Amino acid sequence: MDALLTAADNALRTLFGVPRASRPCPTVPDGPDHLDPQQTRLAGALMRVNHVGEICAQALYASQALATADPALRAHFEAAAREETDHLAWTRTRLDELGARPSLLNPLWYAGAFGIGLLAGRLGGDRLSLGFVVETERQVEAHLDSHLERLPAGDQASLAIVAQMRDDEARHAHEAEAAGAMPMPTPVKQVMRAAARIMTVTAHRI
Ligand SMILES: [Fe+2]
Ligand SMILES: [Fe+2]
């Protein structure tokens, strides 16, 4: 019951609360951003996609913490989720600065990711749950790398945030691997990639 209440609380705070970062937002010493209206719109769309990714990260870690019976593993998931809260706060702040709005479908993304995380944890057990984390974080890392190319060069603020997130996600993958993750079968990786593709294409606009 406690665990369910925690999960519900996490969902409401992620979707409707104001996330608080525990680390300062990454910045670059280089001067102010130089963006024309079209570049501002593009940066807003890309950062909306990244914000959705962080909504999903909250859901995945919360559901996997709920699914495991191992207190050490639960602590691992909860620690990672706290770092993801920094990402959630940074991307949200940047969206506001760019005058863009978060995805209207965030409750749907959260629910979907929560369901997948719970399924991985309950059906597959802890090692598969960790394997799922490794694969997710690797895919997110590659996705963020692509955004470092696609974001307007003048958007120093978004670039600094995305670069720090990319480094954090790579570390999350390593940590999950070190905790005993099982490699995911190739077809599962492909399905995950296809689902992520639907999410990124949709969140770019909606
Ligand atoms: Fe993240
Ligand atoms: Fe992560």
PDB file of C-alpha atoms and ligand atoms in Angstrom:
ATOM      1  CA  MET A   1       0.000   0.000   0.000  1.00  0.00           C
ATOM      2  CA  ASP A   2       2.828   2.384   0.951  1.00  0.00           C
ATOM      3  CA  ALA A   3       4.613   1.595  -2.286  1.00  0.00           C
ATOM      4  CA  LEU A   4       1.448   2.263  -4.303  1.00  0.00           C
ATOM      5  CA  LEU A   5       0.929   5.613  -2.599  1.00  0.00           C
ATOM      6  CA  THR A   6       4.558   6.531  -3.297  1.00  0.00           C
ATOM      7  CA  ALA A   7       4.045   5.612  -6.966  1.00  0.00           C
ATOM      8  CA  ALA A   8       0.868   7.701  -7.205  1.00  0.00           C
ATOM      9  CA  ASP A   9       2.568  10.631  -5.469  1.00  0.00           C
ATOM     10  CA  ASN A  10       5.505  10.409  -7.867  1.00  0.00           C
ATOM     11  CA  ALA A  11       3.183  10.379 -10.902  1.00  0.00           C
ATOM     12  CA  LEU A  12       1.258  13.457  -9.734  1.00  0.00           C
ATOM     13  CA  ARG A  13       4.393  15.384  -8.843  1.00  0.00           C
ATOM     14  CA  THR A  14       6.079  14.507 -12.153  1.00  0.00           C
ATOM     15  CA  LEU A  15       3.064  15.517 -14.234  1.00  0.00           C
ATOM     16  CA  PHE A  16       1.693  18.483 -12.316  1.00  0.00           C
ATOM     17  CA  GLY A  17       4.324  19.633  -9.819  1.00  0.00           C
ATOM     18  CA  VAL A  18       7.299  21.939 -10.198  1.00  0.00           C
ATOM     19  CA  PRO A  19      10.378  19.687 -10.280  1.00  0.00           C
ATOM     20  CA  ARG A  20      13.271  20.814  -8.091  1.00  0.00           C
ATOM     21  CA  ALA A  21      16.807  20.114  -9.247  1.00  0.00           C
ATOM     22  CA  SER A  22      19.417  19.190  -6.656  1.00  0.00           C
ATOM     23  CA  ARG A  23      22.266  20.268  -8.958  1.00  0.00           C
ATOM     24  CA  PRO A  24      22.556  23.679 -10.623  1.00  0.00           C
ATOM     25  CA  CYS A  25      21.508  23.828 -14.256  1.00  0.00           C
ATOM     26  CA  PRO A  26      24.565  23.375 -16.542  1.00  0.00           C
ATOM     27  CA  THR A  27      25.610  26.575 -18.266  1.00  0.00           C
ATOM     28  CA  VAL A  28      28.367  27.584 -20.624  1.00  0.00           C
ATOM     29  CA  PRO A  29      30.666  30.542 -20.053  1.00  0.00           C
ATOM     30  CA  ASP A  30      30.208  31.680 -23.684  1.00  0.00           C
ATOM     31  CA  GLY A  31      28.010  34.726 -24.147  1.00  0.00           C
ATOM     32  CA  PRO A  32      24.224  34.892 -24.608  1.00  0.00           C
ATOM     33  CA  ASP A  33      22.184  32.767 -27.018  1.00  0.00           C
ATOM     34  CA  HIS A  34      21.625  33.984 -30.572  1.00  0.00           C
ATOM     35  CA  LEU A  35      18.425  32.534 -31.973  1.00  0.00           C
ATOM     36  CA  ASP A  36      16.060  33.734 -34.677  1.00  0.00           C
ATOM     37  CA  PRO A  37      12.351  32.835 -34.355  1.00  0.00           C
ATOM     38  CA  GLN A  38      12.675  29.704 -36.487  1.00  0.00           C
ATOM     39  CA  GLN A  39      15.649  28.454 -34.462  1.00  0.00           C
ATOM     40  CA  THR A  40      13.770  29.205 -31.249  1.00  0.00           C
ATOM     41  CA  ARG A  41      10.855  27.069 -32.467  1.00  0.00           C
ATOM     42  CA  LEU A  42      13.173  24.210 -33.427  1.00  0.00           C
ATOM     43  CA  ALA A  43      14.991  24.354 -30.082  1.00  0.00           C
ATOM     44  CA  GLY A  44      11.622  24.390 -28.296  1.00  0.00           C
ATOM     45  CA  ALA A  45      10.433  21.311 -30.182  1.00  0.00           C
ATOM     46  CA  LEU A  46      13.651  19.404 -29.478  1.00  0.00           C
ATOM     47  CA  MET A  47      13.627  20.324 -25.801  1.00  0.00           C
ATOM     48  CA  ARG A  48       9.965  19.259 -25.590  1.00  0.00           C
ATOM     49  CA  VAL A  49      11.011  15.818 -26.842  1.00  0.00           C
ATOM     50  CA  ASN A  50      13.772  15.726 -24.204  1.00  0.00           C
ATOM     51  CA  HIS A  51      11.343  16.797 -21.497  1.00  0.00           C
ATOM     52  CA  VAL A  52       9.020  13.925 -22.507  1.00  0.00           C
ATOM     53  CA  GLY A  53      12.018  11.586 -22.257  1.00  0.00           C
ATOM     54  CA  GLU A  54      12.528  12.718 -18.687  1.00  0.00           C
ATOM     55  CA  ILE A  55       8.829  12.264 -17.871  1.00  0.00           C
ATOM     56  CA  CYS A  56       9.247   8.687 -19.125  1.00  0.00           C
ATOM     57  CA  ALA A  57      12.463   8.253 -17.104  1.00  0.00           C
ATOM     58  CA  GLN A  58      10.562   9.159 -13.928  1.00  0.00           C
ATOM     59  CA  ALA A  59       7.859   6.633 -14.787  1.00  0.00           C
ATOM     60  CA  LEU A  60      10.335   3.873 -15.647  1.00  0.00           C
ATOM     61  CA  TYR A  61      12.394   4.247 -12.495  1.00  0.00           C
ATOM     62  CA  ALA A  62       9.307   4.601 -10.270  1.00  0.00           C
ATOM     63  CA  SER A  63       7.690   1.481 -11.719  1.00  0.00           C
ATOM     64  CA  GLN A  64      10.871  -0.560 -11.492  1.00  0.00           C
ATOM     65  CA  ALA A  65      11.397   0.536  -7.877  1.00  0.00           C
ATOM     66  CA  LEU A  66       7.841  -0.651  -7.227  1.00  0.00           C
ATOM     67  CA  ALA A  67       8.387  -3.975  -9.009  1.00  0.00           C
ATOM     68  CA  THR A  68      11.542  -5.138  -7.232  1.00  0.00           C
ATOM     69  CA  ALA A  69      11.557  -6.927  -3.885  1.00  0.00           C
ATOM     70  CA  ASP A  70      15.260  -6.169  -3.356  1.00  0.00           C
ATOM     71  CA  PRO A  71      15.780  -3.098  -1.105  1.00  0.00           C
ATOM     72  CA  ALA A  72      19.292  -2.438  -2.495  1.00  0.00           C
ATOM     73  CA  LEU A  73      18.003  -2.438  -6.060  1.00  0.00           C
ATOM     74  CA  ARG A  74      15.106  -0.213  -5.075  1.00  0.00           C
ATOM     75  CA  ALA A  75      17.613   2.261  -3.584  1.00  0.00           C
ATOM     76  CA  HIS A  76      19.582   2.095  -6.859  1.00  0.00           C
ATOM     77  CA  PHE A  77      16.477   2.970  -8.916  1.00  0.00           C
ATOM     78  CA  GLU A  78      15.505   5.743  -6.520  1.00  0.00           C
ATOM     79  CA  ALA A  79      18.980   7.318  -6.651  1.00  0.00           C
ATOM     80  CA  ALA A  80      18.903   7.307 -10.455  1.00  0.00           C
ATOM     81  CA  ALA A  81      15.396   8.817 -10.387  1.00  0.00           C
ATOM     82  CA  ARG A  82      16.698  11.726  -8.282  1.00  0.00           C
ATOM     83  CA  GLU A  83      19.248  12.566 -10.981  1.00  0.00           C
ATOM     84  CA  GLU A  84      16.505  12.282 -13.580  1.00  0.00           C
ATOM     85  CA  THR A  85      14.574  14.864 -11.551  1.00  0.00           C
ATOM     86  CA  ASP A  86      17.412  17.313 -12.259  1.00  0.00           C
ATOM     87  CA  HIS A  87      16.978  16.582 -15.968  1.00  0.00           C
ATOM     88  CA  LEU A  88      13.218  17.058 -15.675  1.00  0.00           C
ATOM     89  CA  ALA A  89      13.678  20.429 -13.957  1.00  0.00           C
ATOM     90  CA  TRP A  90      16.370  21.665 -16.368  1.00  0.00           C
ATOM     91  CA  THR A  91      14.436  20.734 -19.524  1.00  0.00           C
ATOM     92  CA  ARG A  92      11.237  22.267 -18.106  1.00  0.00           C
ATOM     93  CA  THR A  93      13.005  25.534 -17.278  1.00  0.00           C
ATOM     94  CA  ARG A  94      14.555  25.651 -20.738  1.00  0.00           C
ATOM     95  CA  LEU A  95      11.160  25.008 -22.378  1.00  0.00           C
ATOM     96  CA  ASP A  96       9.753  27.997 -20.496  1.00  0.00           C
ATOM     97  CA  GLU A  97      12.716  30.172 -21.502  1.00  0.00           C
ATOM     98  CA  LEU A  98      12.184  29.236 -25.156  1.00  0.00           C
ATOM     99  CA  GLY A  99       8.482  30.029 -24.890  1.00  0.00           C
ATOM    100  CA  ALA A 100       7.587  26.428 -25.733  1.00  0.00           C
ATOM    101  CA  ARG A 101       5.095  24.240 -23.890  1.00  0.00           C
ATOM    102  CA  PRO A 102       5.487  20.716 -22.581  1.00  0.00           C
ATOM    103  CA  SER A 103       3.826  17.883 -24.491  1.00  0.00           C
ATOM    104  CA  LEU A 104       0.058  17.757 -24.078  1.00  0.00           C
ATOM    105  CA  LEU A 105       0.321  13.975 -24.019  1.00  0.00           C
ATOM    106  CA  ASN A 106       2.557  13.772 -20.938  1.00  0.00           C
ATOM    107  CA  PRO A 107       0.039  11.777 -18.848  1.00  0.00           C
ATOM    108  CA  LEU A 108      -0.136   9.256 -21.687  1.00  0.00           C
ATOM    109  CA  TRP A 109       3.680   9.013 -21.979  1.00  0.00           C
ATOM    110  CA  TYR A 110       3.974   8.581 -18.214  1.00  0.00           C
ATOM    111  CA  ALA A 111       1.316   5.862 -18.090  1.00  0.00           C
ATOM    112  CA  GLY A 112       2.870   3.977 -21.014  1.00  0.00           C
ATOM    113  CA  ALA A 113       6.385   4.081 -19.597  1.00  0.00           C
ATOM    114  CA  PHE A 114       5.134   3.086 -16.144  1.00  0.00           C
ATOM    115  CA  GLY A 115       3.346   0.066 -17.595  1.00  0.00           C
ATOM    116  CA  ILE A 116       6.414  -1.037 -19.545  1.00  0.00           C
ATOM    117  CA  GLY A 117       8.676  -0.614 -16.501  1.00  0.00           C
ATOM    118  CA  LEU A 118       6.314  -2.600 -14.315  1.00  0.00           C
ATOM    119  CA  LEU A 119       6.095  -5.354 -16.914  1.00  0.00           C
ATOM    120  CA  ALA A 120       9.899  -5.556 -17.211  1.00  0.00           C
ATOM    121  CA  GLY A 121      10.269  -5.705 -13.439  1.00  0.00           C
ATOM    122  CA  ARG A 122       7.423  -8.099 -12.660  1.00  0.00           C
ATOM    123  CA  LEU A 123       7.688 -10.539 -15.556  1.00  0.00           C
ATOM    124  CA  GLY A 124      11.408 -10.466 -16.160  1.00  0.00           C
ATOM    125  CA  GLY A 125      12.808 -10.095 -12.672  1.00  0.00           C
ATOM    126  CA  ASP A 126      15.560  -7.824 -11.416  1.00  0.00           C
ATOM    127  CA  ARG A 127      18.264  -8.646 -13.935  1.00  0.00           C
ATOM    128  CA  LEU A 128      15.960  -8.062 -16.888  1.00  0.00           C
ATOM    129  CA  SER A 129      14.711  -4.887 -15.264  1.00  0.00           C
ATOM    130  CA  LEU A 130      18.325  -3.683 -15.068  1.00  0.00           C
ATOM    131  CA  GLY A 131      18.915  -4.802 -18.661  1.00  0.00           C
ATOM    132  CA  PHE A 132      15.973  -2.702 -19.692  1.00  0.00           C
ATOM    133  CA  VAL A 133      17.554   0.296 -17.918  1.00  0.00           C
ATOM    134  CA  VAL A 134      20.878  -0.259 -19.716  1.00  0.00           C
ATOM    135  CA  GLU A 135      19.217  -0.416 -23.129  1.00  0.00           C
ATOM    136  CA  THR A 136      16.953   2.572 -22.437  1.00  0.00           C
ATOM    137  CA  GLU A 137      19.798   4.749 -21.185  1.00  0.00           C
ATOM    138  CA  ARG A 138      21.987   3.778 -24.164  1.00  0.00           C
ATOM    139  CA  GLN A 139      19.222   4.682 -26.599  1.00  0.00           C
ATOM    140  CA  VAL A 140      18.636   7.979 -24.798  1.00  0.00           C
ATOM    141  CA  GLU A 141      22.365   8.701 -24.862  1.00  0.00           C
ATOM    142  CA  ALA A 142      22.453   8.183 -28.656  1.00  0.00           C
ATOM    143  CA  HIS A 143      19.315  10.298 -29.051  1.00  0.00           C
ATOM    144  CA  LEU A 144      20.843  13.159 -27.016  1.00  0.00           C
ATOM    145  CA  ASP A 145      24.009  12.910 -29.106  1.00  0.00           C
ATOM    146  CA  SER A 146      21.859  13.499 -32.190  1.00  0.00           C
ATOM    147  CA  HIS A 147      20.313  16.554 -30.523  1.00  0.00           C
ATOM    148  CA  LEU A 148      23.781  17.983 -29.893  1.00  0.00           C
ATOM    149  CA  GLU A 149      24.042  18.012 -33.711  1.00  0.00           C
ATOM    150  CA  ARG A 150      20.516  19.236 -34.411  1.00  0.00           C
ATOM    151  CA  LEU A 151      20.124  22.019 -31.846  1.00  0.00           C
ATOM    152  CA  PRO A 152      20.969  25.458 -33.252  1.00  0.00           C
ATOM    153  CA  ALA A 153      24.645  26.237 -32.567  1.00  0.00           C
ATOM    154  CA  GLY A 154      23.576  29.541 -31.020  1.00  0.00           C
ATOM    155  CA  ASP A 155      21.464  27.807 -28.362  1.00  0.00           C
ATOM    156  CA  GLN A 156      24.250  27.456 -25.820  1.00  0.00           C
ATOM    157  CA  ALA A 157      21.853  27.010 -22.912  1.00  0.00           C
ATOM    158  CA  SER A 158      20.062  23.963 -24.378  1.00  0.00           C
ATOM    159  CA  LEU A 159      23.344  22.476 -25.615  1.00  0.00           C
ATOM    160  CA  ALA A 160      24.870  22.667 -22.124  1.00  0.00           C
ATOM    161  CA  ILE A 161      21.849  20.923 -20.592  1.00  0.00           C
ATOM    162  CA  VAL A 162      21.735  18.186 -23.225  1.00  0.00           C
ATOM    163  CA  ALA A 163      25.489  17.528 -22.928  1.00  0.00           C
ATOM    164  CA  GLN A 164      25.246  17.054 -19.140  1.00  0.00           C
ATOM    165  CA  MET A 165      22.186  14.823 -19.520  1.00  0.00           C
ATOM    166  CA  ARG A 166      23.991  12.695 -22.110  1.00  0.00           C
ATOM    167  CA  ASP A 167      26.885  12.150 -19.664  1.00  0.00           C
ATOM    168  CA  ASP A 168      24.497  11.288 -16.827  1.00  0.00           C
ATOM    169  CA  GLU A 169      22.542   8.786 -18.961  1.00  0.00           C
ATOM    170  CA  ALA A 170      25.783   7.067 -19.998  1.00  0.00           C
ATOM    171  CA  ARG A 171      26.679   6.710 -16.312  1.00  0.00           C
ATOM    172  CA  HIS A 172      23.212   5.364 -15.490  1.00  0.00           C
ATOM    173  CA  ALA A 173      23.760   2.653 -18.111  1.00  0.00           C
ATOM    174  CA  HIS A 174      27.156   1.737 -16.638  1.00  0.00           C
ATOM    175  CA  GLU A 175      25.774   1.631 -13.106  1.00  0.00           C
ATOM    176  CA  ALA A 176      22.900  -0.641 -14.124  1.00  0.00           C
ATOM    177  CA  GLU A 177      25.359  -2.892 -15.933  1.00  0.00           C
ATOM    178  CA  ALA A 178      27.571  -3.076 -12.845  1.00  0.00           C
ATOM    179  CA  ALA A 179      24.498  -3.970 -10.763  1.00  0.00           C
ATOM    180  CA  GLY A 180      24.060  -7.186 -12.788  1.00  0.00           C
ATOM    181  CA  ALA A 181      21.979  -6.304 -15.842  1.00  0.00           C
ATOM    182  CA  MET A 182      21.063  -9.000 -18.326  1.00  0.00           C
ATOM    183  CA  PRO A 183      21.524  -8.101 -22.039  1.00  0.00           C
ATOM    184  CA  MET A 184      18.221  -7.529 -23.842  1.00  0.00           C
ATOM    185  CA  PRO A 185      17.348  -9.735 -26.831  1.00  0.00           C
ATOM    186  CA  THR A 186      17.726  -7.918 -30.173  1.00  0.00           C
ATOM    187  CA  PRO A 187      13.976  -8.000 -31.054  1.00  0.00           C
ATOM    188  CA  VAL A 188      13.180  -6.310 -27.724  1.00  0.00           C
ATOM    189  CA  LYS A 189      15.765  -3.616 -28.475  1.00  0.00           C
ATOM    190  CA  GLN A 190      14.140  -3.074 -31.874  1.00  0.00           C
ATOM    191  CA  VAL A 191      10.661  -2.747 -30.361  1.00  0.00           C
ATOM    192  CA  MET A 192      12.033  -0.266 -27.812  1.00  0.00           C
ATOM    193  CA  ARG A 193      13.628   1.762 -30.618  1.00  0.00           C
ATOM    194  CA  ALA A 194      10.358   1.798 -32.586  1.00  0.00           C
ATOM    195  CA  ALA A 195       8.387   2.928 -29.512  1.00  0.00           C
ATOM    196  CA  ALA A 196      10.934   5.681 -28.835  1.00  0.00           C
ATOM    197  CA  ARG A 197      10.661   6.791 -32.454  1.00  0.00           C
ATOM    198  CA  ILE A 198       6.867   7.169 -32.183  1.00  0.00           C
ATOM    199  CA  MET A 199       7.325   9.157 -28.986  1.00  0.00           C
ATOM    200  CA  THR A 200       9.968  11.516 -30.395  1.00  0.00           C
ATOM    201  CA  VAL A 201       8.115  12.186 -33.661  1.00  0.00           C
ATOM    202  CA  THR A 202       4.838  12.869 -31.827  1.00  0.00           C
ATOM    203  CA  ALA A 203       6.338  14.961 -29.015  1.00  0.00           C
ATOM    204  CA  HIS A 204       8.154  17.142 -31.563  1.00  0.00           C
ATOM    205  CA  ARG A 205       4.724  18.554 -32.469  1.00  0.00           C
ATOM    206  CA  ILE A 206       2.251  17.749 -29.697  1.00  0.00           C
TER     207      ILE A 206
HETATM  208 FE    FE B   1      17.546  11.803 -17.925  1.00  0.00          FE
HETATM  209 FE    FE B   2      19.160   8.262 -17.050  1.00  0.00          FE
END
